[in-house]
Amino acid sequence: MLPDSLYIDSNNDPTGSIYEQGFPDVTIDFDVERYDPATAGVECVENSFLGGWALFVGFYSDAVALPVAHYPEVVKLGSIYFDVLGGHDVGIFSYGNKMVSPCYYPCNAQSLKKICPAPMWYVPSRG
């Protein structure tokens, strides 16, 4: 657990008891699958860098994938940017090391509030 007591490394909890301790709903992991239109099937993405893409997902936003090479100063390689659950659960998930970091503010788990309206991702233009 990081000093702000919100982000959890579930890899350090082999018993799974951390889920029973009453923490607020927070995102701690993602599974990524790639759709293959030729076979109409999906396969698990194991590459820790997500093939050079960064993913943006949200509760009220559509999912978007951006090539990191086009925005190296803005987005992190192999990261999933997310906002869910009314805006209190916002962060950047590193697919390589399976860790969540805050996206835009230091979090205090005791003072979490829903954000209304919920956050949305805006895609930058390549001016």
mmCIF file of C-alpha atoms in Angstrom:
data_model
loop_
_atom_site.group_PDB
_atom_site.id
_atom_site.type_symbol
_atom_site.label_atom_id
_atom_site.label_comp_id
_atom_site.label_asym_id
_atom_site.label_seq_id
_atom_site.Cartn_x
_atom_site.Cartn_y
_atom_site.Cartn_z
ATOM 1 C CA MET A 1 0.000 0.000 0.000
ATOM 2 C CA LEU A 2 1.316 3.446 -0.855
ATOM 3 C CA PRO A 3 1.542 6.220 1.754
ATOM 4 C CA ASP A 4 -1.815 7.711 0.759
ATOM 5 C CA SER A 5 -3.503 4.437 1.862
ATOM 6 C CA LEU A 6 -5.550 4.214 -1.316
ATOM 7 C CA TYR A 7 -3.577 2.317 -3.911
ATOM 8 C CA ILE A 8 -3.014 -1.340 -3.222
ATOM 9 C CA ASP A 9 -0.459 -3.800 -4.580
ATOM 10 C CA SER A 10 -2.558 -6.963 -4.502
ATOM 11 C CA ASN A 11 0.505 -9.019 -5.478
ATOM 12 C CA ASN A 12 1.692 -8.624 -1.868
ATOM 13 C CA ASP A 13 -1.510 -10.202 -0.524
ATOM 14 C CA PRO A 14 -1.497 -13.894 -1.498
ATOM 15 C CA THR A 15 -4.433 -14.668 0.826
ATOM 16 C CA GLY A 16 -6.746 -12.130 -0.808
ATOM 17 C CA SER A 17 -7.732 -10.741 2.606
ATOM 18 C CA ILE A 18 -7.184 -7.154 1.469
ATOM 19 C CA TYR A 19 -10.539 -7.311 -0.309
ATOM 20 C CA GLU A 20 -12.300 -8.026 2.989
ATOM 21 C CA GLN A 21 -10.961 -5.025 4.927
ATOM 22 C CA GLY A 22 -13.616 -2.509 3.888
ATOM 23 C CA PHE A 23 -11.524 -0.304 1.604
ATOM 24 C CA PRO A 24 -13.519 1.959 -0.730
ATOM 25 C CA ASP A 25 -14.075 0.573 -4.220
ATOM 26 C CA VAL A 26 -10.837 1.089 -6.109
ATOM 27 C CA THR A 27 -9.383 -0.337 -9.293
ATOM 28 C CA ILE A 28 -6.409 -2.603 -8.664
ATOM 29 C CA ASP A 29 -5.970 -4.597 -11.894
ATOM 30 C CA PHE A 30 -6.916 -4.884 -15.561
ATOM 31 C CA ASP A 31 -7.126 -7.739 -18.035
ATOM 32 C CA VAL A 32 -6.583 -6.661 -21.637
ATOM 33 C CA GLU A 33 -7.814 -8.669 -24.597
ATOM 34 C CA ARG A 34 -7.316 -8.042 -28.315
ATOM 35 C CA TYR A 35 -10.140 -8.682 -30.772
ATOM 36 C CA ASP A 36 -9.191 -10.498 -33.985
ATOM 37 C CA PRO A 37 -11.759 -9.672 -36.689
ATOM 38 C CA ALA A 38 -10.519 -12.524 -38.904
ATOM 39 C CA THR A 39 -11.484 -15.169 -36.350
ATOM 40 C CA ALA A 40 -14.056 -13.132 -34.382
ATOM 41 C CA GLY A 41 -12.161 -14.211 -31.270
ATOM 42 C CA VAL A 42 -10.233 -12.508 -28.506
ATOM 43 C CA GLU A 43 -6.803 -13.204 -27.085
ATOM 44 C CA CYS A 44 -5.176 -12.027 -23.883
ATOM 45 C CA VAL A 45 -2.538 -9.304 -24.317
ATOM 46 C CA GLU A 46 0.554 -10.354 -22.386
ATOM 47 C CA ASN A 47 2.923 -7.623 -23.634
ATOM 48 C CA SER A 48 3.630 -5.306 -20.713
ATOM 49 C CA PHE A 49 3.936 -2.321 -23.059
ATOM 50 C CA LEU A 50 0.538 -2.915 -24.716
ATOM 51 C CA GLY A 51 2.149 -2.923 -28.139
ATOM 52 C CA GLY A 52 3.157 0.743 -27.891
ATOM 53 C CA TRP A 53 -0.343 1.948 -27.046
ATOM 54 C CA ALA A 54 -1.871 3.700 -24.040
ATOM 55 C CA LEU A 55 -5.500 2.961 -23.223
ATOM 56 C CA PHE A 56 -8.086 5.372 -21.832
ATOM 57 C CA VAL A 57 -11.230 3.903 -20.283
ATOM 58 C CA GLY A 58 -14.009 5.473 -18.306
ATOM 59 C CA PHE A 59 -17.380 4.829 -16.796
ATOM 60 C CA TYR A 60 -19.045 7.544 -18.895
ATOM 61 C CA SER A 61 -16.428 7.725 -21.666
ATOM 62 C CA ASP A 62 -15.755 5.520 -24.630
ATOM 63 C CA ALA A 63 -12.524 3.544 -24.562
ATOM 64 C CA VAL A 64 -9.737 5.065 -26.658
ATOM 65 C CA ALA A 65 -6.285 3.759 -27.588
ATOM 66 C CA LEU A 66 -3.496 6.198 -28.480
ATOM 67 C CA PRO A 67 -0.082 5.368 -29.938
ATOM 68 C CA VAL A 68 2.462 6.485 -27.339
ATOM 69 C CA ALA A 69 4.951 7.387 -30.089
ATOM 70 C CA HIS A 70 2.633 10.233 -31.159
ATOM 71 C CA TYR A 71 2.345 11.662 -27.617
ATOM 72 C CA PRO A 72 5.544 10.647 -25.740
ATOM 73 C CA GLU A 73 5.528 13.748 -23.534
ATOM 74 C CA VAL A 74 1.883 13.266 -22.512
ATOM 75 C CA VAL A 75 1.112 9.550 -22.116
ATOM 76 C CA LYS A 76 3.076 6.729 -20.511
ATOM 77 C CA LEU A 77 4.010 3.579 -22.413
ATOM 78 C CA GLY A 78 2.038 0.505 -21.334
ATOM 79 C CA SER A 79 -0.439 2.472 -19.230
ATOM 80 C CA ILE A 80 -4.187 2.364 -18.815
ATOM 81 C CA TYR A 81 -5.739 5.670 -17.777
ATOM 82 C CA PHE A 82 -9.071 5.104 -16.063
ATOM 83 C CA ASP A 83 -11.960 6.798 -14.301
ATOM 84 C CA VAL A 84 -14.829 4.828 -12.821
ATOM 85 C CA LEU A 85 -17.366 4.805 -10.000
ATOM 86 C CA GLY A 86 -18.488 8.420 -10.022
ATOM 87 C CA GLY A 87 -15.038 9.916 -10.337
ATOM 88 C CA HIS A 88 -13.435 8.991 -7.015
ATOM 89 C CA ASP A 89 -11.515 6.126 -8.641
ATOM 90 C CA VAL A 90 -9.221 7.822 -11.154
ATOM 91 C CA GLY A 91 -5.690 6.735 -11.912
ATOM 92 C CA ILE A 92 -2.990 5.401 -14.184
ATOM 93 C CA PHE A 93 -2.476 1.647 -14.215
ATOM 94 C CA SER A 94 0.963 0.439 -15.336
ATOM 95 C CA TYR A 95 0.287 -2.798 -17.204
ATOM 96 C CA GLY A 96 3.942 -3.842 -16.873
ATOM 97 C CA ASN A 97 4.315 -3.761 -13.090
ATOM 98 C CA LYS A 98 0.583 -3.985 -12.212
ATOM 99 C CA MET A 99 0.623 -0.824 -10.078
ATOM 100 C CA VAL A 100 -1.837 2.064 -9.894
ATOM 101 C CA SER A 101 -0.669 5.640 -9.426
ATOM 102 C CA PRO A 102 -2.738 8.803 -8.931
ATOM 103 C CA CYS A 103 -3.703 10.623 -12.079
ATOM 104 C CA TYR A 104 -4.105 14.227 -11.031
ATOM 105 C CA TYR A 105 -4.351 14.649 -7.294
ATOM 106 C CA PRO A 106 -3.014 13.152 -4.065
ATOM 107 C CA CYS A 107 -5.740 10.896 -2.736
ATOM 108 C CA ASN A 108 -6.996 10.661 0.801
ATOM 109 C CA ALA A 109 -9.172 7.556 1.206
ATOM 110 C CA GLN A 110 -11.024 9.076 4.165
ATOM 111 C CA SER A 111 -12.275 12.070 2.167
ATOM 112 C CA LEU A 112 -13.311 10.451 -1.121
ATOM 113 C CA LYS A 113 -16.334 12.042 -2.764
ATOM 114 C CA LYS A 114 -18.126 11.433 -6.000
ATOM 115 C CA ILE A 115 -17.350 13.937 -8.711
ATOM 116 C CA CYS A 116 -20.399 15.195 -10.559
ATOM 117 C CA PRO A 117 -20.388 15.183 -13.465
ATOM 118 C CA ALA A 118 -18.014 12.235 -13.700
ATOM 119 C CA PRO A 119 -14.665 12.816 -15.440
ATOM 120 C CA MET A 120 -14.253 12.153 -19.161
ATOM 121 C CA TRP A 121 -11.143 11.676 -21.295
ATOM 122 C CA TYR A 122 -10.445 14.109 -24.127
ATOM 123 C CA VAL A 123 -8.165 13.002 -26.943
ATOM 124 C CA PRO A 124 -5.390 15.456 -27.886
ATOM 125 C CA SER A 125 -5.032 16.580 -31.480
ATOM 126 C CA ARG A 126 -1.783 16.095 -33.347
ATOM 127 C CA GLY A 127 -1.399 19.736 -34.348
#
